[in-house]
Short mmCIF file of C-alpha atoms and ligand atoms in Angstrom, two decimals:
data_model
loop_
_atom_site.label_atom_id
_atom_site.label_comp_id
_atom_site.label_asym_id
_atom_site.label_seq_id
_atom_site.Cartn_x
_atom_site.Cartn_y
_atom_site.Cartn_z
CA UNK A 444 233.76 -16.86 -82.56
CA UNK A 445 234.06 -20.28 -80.81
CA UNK A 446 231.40 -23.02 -81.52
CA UNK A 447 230.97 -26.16 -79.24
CA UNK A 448 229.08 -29.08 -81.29
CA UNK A 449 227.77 -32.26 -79.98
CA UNK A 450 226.65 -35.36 -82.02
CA UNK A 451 225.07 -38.20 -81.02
CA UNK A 452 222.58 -39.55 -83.61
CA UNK A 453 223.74 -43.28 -83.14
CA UNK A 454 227.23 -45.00 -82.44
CA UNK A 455 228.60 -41.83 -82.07
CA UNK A 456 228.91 -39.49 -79.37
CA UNK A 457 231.82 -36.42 -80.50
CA UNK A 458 232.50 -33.12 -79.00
CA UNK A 459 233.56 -30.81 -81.30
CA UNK A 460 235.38 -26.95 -81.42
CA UNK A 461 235.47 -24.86 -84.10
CA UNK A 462 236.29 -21.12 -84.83
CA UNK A 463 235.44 -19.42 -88.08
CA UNK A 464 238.96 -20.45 -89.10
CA UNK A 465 238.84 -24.09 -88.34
CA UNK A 466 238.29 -27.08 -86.18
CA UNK A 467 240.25 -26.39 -83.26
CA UNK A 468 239.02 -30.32 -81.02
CA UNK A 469 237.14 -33.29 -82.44
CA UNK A 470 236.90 -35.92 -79.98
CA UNK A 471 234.61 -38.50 -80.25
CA UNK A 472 234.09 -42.21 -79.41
CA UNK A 473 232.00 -45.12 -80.88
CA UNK A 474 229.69 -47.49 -79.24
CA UNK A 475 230.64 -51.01 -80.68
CA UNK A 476 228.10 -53.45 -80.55
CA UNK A 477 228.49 -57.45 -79.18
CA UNK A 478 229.64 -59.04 -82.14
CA UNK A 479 226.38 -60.32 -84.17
CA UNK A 480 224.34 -57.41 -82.93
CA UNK A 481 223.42 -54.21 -84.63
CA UNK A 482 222.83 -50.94 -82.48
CA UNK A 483 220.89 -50.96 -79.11
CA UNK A 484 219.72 -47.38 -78.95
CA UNK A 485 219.47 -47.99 -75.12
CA UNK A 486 222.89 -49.45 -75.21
CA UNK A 487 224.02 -46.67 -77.28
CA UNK A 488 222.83 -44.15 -75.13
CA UNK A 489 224.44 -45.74 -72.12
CA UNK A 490 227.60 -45.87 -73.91
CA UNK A 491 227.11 -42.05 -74.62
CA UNK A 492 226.51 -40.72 -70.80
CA UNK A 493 229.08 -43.33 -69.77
CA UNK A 494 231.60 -40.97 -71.96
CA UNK A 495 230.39 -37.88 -72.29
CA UNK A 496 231.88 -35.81 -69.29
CA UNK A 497 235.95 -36.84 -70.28
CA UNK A 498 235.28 -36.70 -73.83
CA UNK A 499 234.28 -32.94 -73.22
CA UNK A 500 237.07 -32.18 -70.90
CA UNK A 501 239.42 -33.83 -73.77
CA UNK A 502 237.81 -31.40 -76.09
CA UNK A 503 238.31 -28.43 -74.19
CA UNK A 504 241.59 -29.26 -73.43
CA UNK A 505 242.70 -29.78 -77.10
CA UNK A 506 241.31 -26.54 -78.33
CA UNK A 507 242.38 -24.68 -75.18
CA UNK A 508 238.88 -22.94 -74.02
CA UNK A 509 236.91 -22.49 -71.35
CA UNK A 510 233.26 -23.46 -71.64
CA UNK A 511 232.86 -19.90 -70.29
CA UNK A 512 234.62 -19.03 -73.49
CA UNK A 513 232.27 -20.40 -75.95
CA UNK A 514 230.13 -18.68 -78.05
CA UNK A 515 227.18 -20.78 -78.52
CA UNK A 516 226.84 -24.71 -78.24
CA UNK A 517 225.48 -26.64 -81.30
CA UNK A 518 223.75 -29.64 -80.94
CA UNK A 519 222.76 -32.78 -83.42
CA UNK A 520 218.53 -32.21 -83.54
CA UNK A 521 217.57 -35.12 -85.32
CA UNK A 522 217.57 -37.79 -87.31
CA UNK A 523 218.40 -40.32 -85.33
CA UNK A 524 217.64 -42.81 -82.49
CA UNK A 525 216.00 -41.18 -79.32
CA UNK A 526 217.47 -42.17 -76.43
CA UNK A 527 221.39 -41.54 -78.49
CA UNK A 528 220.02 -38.31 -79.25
CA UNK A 529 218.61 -37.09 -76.19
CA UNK A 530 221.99 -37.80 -74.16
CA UNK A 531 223.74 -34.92 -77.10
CA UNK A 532 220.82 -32.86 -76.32
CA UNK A 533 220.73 -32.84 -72.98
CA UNK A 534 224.46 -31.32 -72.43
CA UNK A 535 223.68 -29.17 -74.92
CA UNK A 536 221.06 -27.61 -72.79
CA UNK A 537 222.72 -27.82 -69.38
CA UNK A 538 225.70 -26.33 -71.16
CA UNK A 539 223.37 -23.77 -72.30
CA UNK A 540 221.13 -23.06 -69.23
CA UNK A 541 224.67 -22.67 -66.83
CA UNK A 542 226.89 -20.97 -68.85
CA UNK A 543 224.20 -18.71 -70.56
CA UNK A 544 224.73 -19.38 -74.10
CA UNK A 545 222.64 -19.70 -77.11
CA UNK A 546 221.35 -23.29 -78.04
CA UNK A 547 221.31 -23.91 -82.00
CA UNK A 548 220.00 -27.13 -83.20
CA UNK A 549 221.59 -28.87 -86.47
CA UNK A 550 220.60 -31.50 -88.98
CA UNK A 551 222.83 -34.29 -89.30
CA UNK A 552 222.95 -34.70 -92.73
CA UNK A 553 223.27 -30.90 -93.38
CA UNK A 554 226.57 -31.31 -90.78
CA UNK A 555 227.82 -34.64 -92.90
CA UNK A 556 227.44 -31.98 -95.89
CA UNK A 557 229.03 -28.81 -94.27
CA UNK A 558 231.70 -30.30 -93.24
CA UNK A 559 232.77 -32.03 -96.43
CA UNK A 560 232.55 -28.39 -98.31
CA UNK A 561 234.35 -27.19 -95.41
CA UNK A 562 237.16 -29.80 -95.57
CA UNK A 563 237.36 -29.81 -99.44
CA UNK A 564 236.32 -26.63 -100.68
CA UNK A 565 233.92 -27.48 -102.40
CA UNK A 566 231.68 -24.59 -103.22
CA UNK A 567 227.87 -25.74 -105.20
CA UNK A 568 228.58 -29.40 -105.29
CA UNK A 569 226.11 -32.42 -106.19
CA UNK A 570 226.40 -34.37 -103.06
CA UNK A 571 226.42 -38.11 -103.06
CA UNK A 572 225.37 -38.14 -98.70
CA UNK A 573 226.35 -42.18 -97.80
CA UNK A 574 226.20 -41.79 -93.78
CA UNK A 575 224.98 -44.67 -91.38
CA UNK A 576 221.04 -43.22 -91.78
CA UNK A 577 221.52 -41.28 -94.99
CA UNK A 578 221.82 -42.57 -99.03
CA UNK A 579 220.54 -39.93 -101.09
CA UNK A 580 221.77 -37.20 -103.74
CA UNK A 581 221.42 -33.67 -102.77
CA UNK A 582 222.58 -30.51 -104.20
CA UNK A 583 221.66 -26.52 -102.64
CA UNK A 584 218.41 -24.60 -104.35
CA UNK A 585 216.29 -21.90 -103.29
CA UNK A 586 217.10 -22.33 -99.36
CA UNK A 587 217.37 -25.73 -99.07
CA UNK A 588 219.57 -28.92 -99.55
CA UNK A 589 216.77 -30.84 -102.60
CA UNK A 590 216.99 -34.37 -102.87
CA UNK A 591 217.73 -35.73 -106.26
CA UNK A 592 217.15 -39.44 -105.43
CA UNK A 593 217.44 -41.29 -102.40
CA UNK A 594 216.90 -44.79 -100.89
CA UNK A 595 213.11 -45.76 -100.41
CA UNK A 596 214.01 -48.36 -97.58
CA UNK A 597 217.40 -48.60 -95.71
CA UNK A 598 220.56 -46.83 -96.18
CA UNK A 599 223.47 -48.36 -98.38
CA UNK A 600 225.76 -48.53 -95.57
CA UNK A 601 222.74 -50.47 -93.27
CA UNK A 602 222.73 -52.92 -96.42
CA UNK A 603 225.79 -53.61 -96.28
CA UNK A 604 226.57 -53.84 -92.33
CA UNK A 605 223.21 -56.03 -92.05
CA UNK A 606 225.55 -58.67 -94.71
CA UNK A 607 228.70 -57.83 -92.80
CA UNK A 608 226.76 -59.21 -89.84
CA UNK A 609 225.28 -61.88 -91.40
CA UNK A 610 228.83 -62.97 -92.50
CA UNK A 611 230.03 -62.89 -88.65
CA UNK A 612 232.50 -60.08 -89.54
CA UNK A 613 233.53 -57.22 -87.44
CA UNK A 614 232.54 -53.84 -87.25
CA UNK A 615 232.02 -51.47 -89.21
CA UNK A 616 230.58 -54.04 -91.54
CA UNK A 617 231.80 -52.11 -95.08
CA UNK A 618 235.70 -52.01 -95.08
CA UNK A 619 235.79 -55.68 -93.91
CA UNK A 620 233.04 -57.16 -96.26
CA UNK A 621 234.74 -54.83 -99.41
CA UNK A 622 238.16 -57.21 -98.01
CA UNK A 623 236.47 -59.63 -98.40
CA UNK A 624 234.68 -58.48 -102.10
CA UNK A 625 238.28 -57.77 -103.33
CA UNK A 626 238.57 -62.22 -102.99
CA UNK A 627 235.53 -62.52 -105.81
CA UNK A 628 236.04 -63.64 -108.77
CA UNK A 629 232.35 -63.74 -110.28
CA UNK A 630 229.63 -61.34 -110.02
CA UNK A 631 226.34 -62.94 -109.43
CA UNK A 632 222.75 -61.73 -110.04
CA UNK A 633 221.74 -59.26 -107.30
CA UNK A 634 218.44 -57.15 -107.58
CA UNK A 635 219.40 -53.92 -109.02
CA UNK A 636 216.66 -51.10 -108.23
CA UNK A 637 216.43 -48.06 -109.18
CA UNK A 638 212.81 -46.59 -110.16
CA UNK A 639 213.17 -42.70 -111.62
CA UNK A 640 215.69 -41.40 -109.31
CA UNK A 641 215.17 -43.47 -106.01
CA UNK A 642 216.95 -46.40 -105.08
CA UNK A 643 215.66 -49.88 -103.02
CA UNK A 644 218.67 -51.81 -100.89
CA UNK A 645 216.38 -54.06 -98.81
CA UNK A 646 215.78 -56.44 -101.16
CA UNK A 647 219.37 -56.71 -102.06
CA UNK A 648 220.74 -57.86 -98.65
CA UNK A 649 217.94 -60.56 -98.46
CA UNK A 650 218.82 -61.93 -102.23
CA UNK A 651 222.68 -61.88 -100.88
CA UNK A 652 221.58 -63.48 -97.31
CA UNK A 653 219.69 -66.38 -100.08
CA UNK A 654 222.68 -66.59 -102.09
CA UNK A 655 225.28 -67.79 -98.99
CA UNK A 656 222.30 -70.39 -97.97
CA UNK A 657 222.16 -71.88 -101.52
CA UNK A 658 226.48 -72.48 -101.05
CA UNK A 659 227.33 -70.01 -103.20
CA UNK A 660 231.23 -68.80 -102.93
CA UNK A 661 231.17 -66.31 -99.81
CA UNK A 662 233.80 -64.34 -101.90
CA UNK A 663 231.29 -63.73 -104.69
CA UNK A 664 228.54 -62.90 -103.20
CA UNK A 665 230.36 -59.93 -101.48
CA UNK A 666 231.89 -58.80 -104.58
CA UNK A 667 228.14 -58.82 -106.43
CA UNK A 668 226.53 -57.04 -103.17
CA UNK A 669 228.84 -54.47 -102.86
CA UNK A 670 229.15 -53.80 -106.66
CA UNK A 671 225.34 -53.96 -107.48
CA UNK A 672 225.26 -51.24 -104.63
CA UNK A 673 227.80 -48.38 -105.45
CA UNK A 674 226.70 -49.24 -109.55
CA UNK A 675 223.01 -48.02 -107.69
CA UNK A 676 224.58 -44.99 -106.48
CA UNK A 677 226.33 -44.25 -109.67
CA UNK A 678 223.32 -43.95 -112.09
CA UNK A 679 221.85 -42.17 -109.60
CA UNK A 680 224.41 -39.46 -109.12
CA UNK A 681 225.25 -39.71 -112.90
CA UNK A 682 221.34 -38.85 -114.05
CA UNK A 683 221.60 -36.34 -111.46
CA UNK A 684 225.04 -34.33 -112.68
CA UNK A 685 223.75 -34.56 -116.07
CA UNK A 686 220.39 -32.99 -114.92
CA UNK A 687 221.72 -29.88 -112.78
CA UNK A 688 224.82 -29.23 -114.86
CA UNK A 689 226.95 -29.04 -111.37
CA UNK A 690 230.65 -28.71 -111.62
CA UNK A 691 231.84 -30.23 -108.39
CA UNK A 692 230.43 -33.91 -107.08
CA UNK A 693 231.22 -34.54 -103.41
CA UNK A 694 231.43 -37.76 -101.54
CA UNK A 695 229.67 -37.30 -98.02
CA UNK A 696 229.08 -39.34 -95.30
CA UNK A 697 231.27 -42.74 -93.54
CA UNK A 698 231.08 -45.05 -96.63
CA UNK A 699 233.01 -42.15 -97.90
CA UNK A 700 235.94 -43.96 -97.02
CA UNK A 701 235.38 -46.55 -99.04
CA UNK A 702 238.29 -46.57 -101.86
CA UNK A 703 235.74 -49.00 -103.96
CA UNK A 704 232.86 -46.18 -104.08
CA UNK A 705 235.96 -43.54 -104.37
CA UNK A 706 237.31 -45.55 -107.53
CA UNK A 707 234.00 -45.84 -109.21
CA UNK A 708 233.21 -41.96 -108.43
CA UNK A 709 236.49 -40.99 -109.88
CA UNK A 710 235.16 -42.60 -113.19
CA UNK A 711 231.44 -41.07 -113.14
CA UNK A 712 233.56 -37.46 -112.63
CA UNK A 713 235.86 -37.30 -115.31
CA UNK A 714 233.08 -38.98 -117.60
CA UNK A 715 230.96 -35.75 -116.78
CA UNK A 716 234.49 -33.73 -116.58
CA UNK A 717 233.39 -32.50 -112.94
CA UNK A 718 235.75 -32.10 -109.96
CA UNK A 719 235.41 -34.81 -107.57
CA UNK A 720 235.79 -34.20 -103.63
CA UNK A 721 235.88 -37.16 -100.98
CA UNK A 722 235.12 -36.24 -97.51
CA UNK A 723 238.61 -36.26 -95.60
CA UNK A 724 237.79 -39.70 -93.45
CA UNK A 725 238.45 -38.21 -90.03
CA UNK A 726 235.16 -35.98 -90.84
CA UNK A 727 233.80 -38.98 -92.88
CA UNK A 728 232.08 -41.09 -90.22
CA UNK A 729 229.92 -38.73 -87.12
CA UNK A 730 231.54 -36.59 -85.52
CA UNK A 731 231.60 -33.90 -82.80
CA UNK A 732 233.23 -31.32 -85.62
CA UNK A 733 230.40 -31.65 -88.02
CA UNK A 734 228.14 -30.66 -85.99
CA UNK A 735 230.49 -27.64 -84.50
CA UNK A 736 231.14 -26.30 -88.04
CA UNK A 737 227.23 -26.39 -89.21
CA UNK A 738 226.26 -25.03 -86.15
CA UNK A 739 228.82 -21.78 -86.41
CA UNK A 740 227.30 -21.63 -90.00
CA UNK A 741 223.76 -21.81 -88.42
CA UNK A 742 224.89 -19.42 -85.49
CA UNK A 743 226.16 -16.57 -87.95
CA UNK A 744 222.62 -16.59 -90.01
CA UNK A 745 220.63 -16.05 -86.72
CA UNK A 746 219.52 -19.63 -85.95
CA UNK A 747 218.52 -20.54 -81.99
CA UNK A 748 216.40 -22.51 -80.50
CA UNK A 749 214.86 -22.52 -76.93
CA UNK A 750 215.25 -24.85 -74.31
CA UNK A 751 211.51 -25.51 -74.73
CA UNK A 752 211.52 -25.77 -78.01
CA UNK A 753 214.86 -28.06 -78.66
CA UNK A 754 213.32 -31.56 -78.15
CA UNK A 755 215.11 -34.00 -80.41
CA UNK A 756 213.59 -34.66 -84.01
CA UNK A 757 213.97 -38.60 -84.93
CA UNK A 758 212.48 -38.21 -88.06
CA UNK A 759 214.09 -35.20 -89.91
CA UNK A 760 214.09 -34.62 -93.27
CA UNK A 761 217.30 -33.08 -94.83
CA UNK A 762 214.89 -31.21 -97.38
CA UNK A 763 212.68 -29.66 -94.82
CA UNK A 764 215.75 -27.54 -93.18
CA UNK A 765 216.33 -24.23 -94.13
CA UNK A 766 219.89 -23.14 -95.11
CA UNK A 767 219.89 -19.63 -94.50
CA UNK A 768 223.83 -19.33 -94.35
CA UNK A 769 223.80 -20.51 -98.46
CA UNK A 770 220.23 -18.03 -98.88
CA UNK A 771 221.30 -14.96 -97.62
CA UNK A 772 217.98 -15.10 -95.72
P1 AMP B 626 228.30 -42.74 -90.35
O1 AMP B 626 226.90 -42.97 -89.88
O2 AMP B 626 228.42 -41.53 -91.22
O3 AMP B 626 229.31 -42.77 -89.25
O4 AMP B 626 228.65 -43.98 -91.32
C1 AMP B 626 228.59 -45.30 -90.90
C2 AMP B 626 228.80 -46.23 -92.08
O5 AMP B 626 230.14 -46.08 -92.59
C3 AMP B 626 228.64 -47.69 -91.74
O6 AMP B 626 227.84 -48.30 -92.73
C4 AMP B 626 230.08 -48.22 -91.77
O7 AMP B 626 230.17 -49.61 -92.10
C5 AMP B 626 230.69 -47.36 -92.85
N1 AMP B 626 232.16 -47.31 -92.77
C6 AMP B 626 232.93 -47.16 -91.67
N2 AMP B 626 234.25 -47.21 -92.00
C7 AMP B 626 234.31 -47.39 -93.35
C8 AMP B 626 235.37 -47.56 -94.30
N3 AMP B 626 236.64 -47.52 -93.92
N4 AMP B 626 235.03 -47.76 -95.61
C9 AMP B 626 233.73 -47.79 -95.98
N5 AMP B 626 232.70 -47.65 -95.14
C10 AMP B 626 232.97 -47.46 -93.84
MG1 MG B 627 225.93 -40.08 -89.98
#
């Protein structure tokens, strides 16, 4: 069985092959935006069509196939920004309409999650998901991926790129402001908020943003952003392994990467003496194979979509999908 997957929720647009044994191409390429700028989704979107057609050849080329040969083409459904995700979409359905395959639509989240069990292992894990659009803590029950806490405003890694900017430093924003972190010597006061299970970030990148006006050592203040951040996620994750009892605690997502949030993971698993898995990084960031793997997943348990009915879904929440590969249903 030979699955085609396509992401392109944001920077991202990746082609991706898998067969039930592995990932066989995963070619992608990022939009960067003008330094100073976040993410155009227009701009984005350009970027994507601009690339699409050679990244797919590349693809095809690696893994040796045929779009004739495929068995289905998977597409990233949602969440995401439109016009990004409409340009995945859209060669997913003229793939689909020409060559007469199935269309099956997956969740990016559920893909950032699949593929990090895939690549690890991992088998029931508590999943700390820190993607671009996702920060939240999810583990499988009754059909679906539940969320165990999750950010109420923006995502950790938007925090964090919004300060990179700020700074004037390159992108990504997280591995060059953690550079610069590793430079600080004193940790400042930083809003720390977490209510129950659900975390705030917003508030944190505006009291850092204060903190550079007001002359405070550059250094510093990325050391106490960063810090105050992953020590979020931590409490978080740790209420949540000592609430579900899970054995294995996997690091999803492209802040993945990061060996800071690694480090302090590593200490939150052998505290609760569970297994910890980190998201391999070439799957840690979007990509193409993600949404290949999920989709082969989805494809075995039955799930298609029409043409008519596969309009892109910008809002999408992880805990409304059903997961019928992990159900038997
Ligand atoms: P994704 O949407 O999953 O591709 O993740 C994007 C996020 O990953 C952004 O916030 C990036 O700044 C962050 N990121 C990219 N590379 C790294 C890295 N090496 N270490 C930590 N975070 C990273
Ligand atoms: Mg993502």
């Amino acid at each position: 069985m030979i699955i085609l997957g396509i992401e392109s929720t944001a920077h991202t647009i990746g082609i991706g092959i898998v067969d039930e044994h592995g990932v066989l191409a995963n070619e992608n390429d990022t939009y960067t935006p003008p330094q100073g700028s976040g993410i155009h989704p227009r701009e984005a979107a350009d970027h994507h069509i601009l690339v699409v057609s050679s990244l797919l050849n590349r693809a095809l080329d690696k893994a040796g196939v045929r779009l004739s040969d495929i068995d289905a083409v998977a597409f990233s459904q949602g969440p995401g920004l439109g016009p990004a995700l409409r340009v995945g979409a859209t060669v997913a359905r003229f793939i689909s309409a020409r060559f007469n395959k199935p269309l099956v639509p997956v969740h990016h989240g559920v893909a950032h999650i699949e593929v990090a069990k895939m690549a690890t292992g991992a088998r029931d894990p508590l999943v700390l998901l820190v993607s671009g659009g996702h920060t939240m803590v999810t583990a499988y029950s009754g059909g679906r991926y539940r969320v165990f806490g999750e950010t109420m405003d923006i995502s950790v890694g938007n925090c964090l790129d919004m300060f990179a900017r700020f700074l004037g430093l390159p992108n990504p924003g997280v591995p060059h402001l953690e550079e610069c972190a590793r430079r600080g010597k004193v940790m400042l006061e930083l809003p720390y908020t977490v209510k129950g299970q659900d975390m705030s970030f917003a508030g944190l990148y505006t009291a850092a943003v204060r903190l550079v006006k007001e002359g405070r050592r550059v250094e510093d203040v990325c050391l106490s952003i960063v810090n105050t951040a992953y020590y979020m996620l931590a409490e978080v994750t740790e209420r949540a392994l000592a609430l579900l009892g899970k054995r294995e605690l996997v690091l999803a997502g492209g802040v993945a990467r990061s060996p800071i949030l690694r480090g302090i993971m590593e200490t939150v698993a052998s505290e609760y003496s569970v297994i910890l898995h980190v998201v391999p990084p070439e799957y840690a960031g979007d990509n193409g194979a993600m949404i290949a793997w999920t989709g082969l997943l989805a494809y075995r348990s039955g799930v298609r979509v029409s043409i008519e009915d596969s309009v892109i879904r910008q809002r999408w929440r992880l805990d409304e999908v059903p997961i019928p590969w992990l159900s038997g249903g």
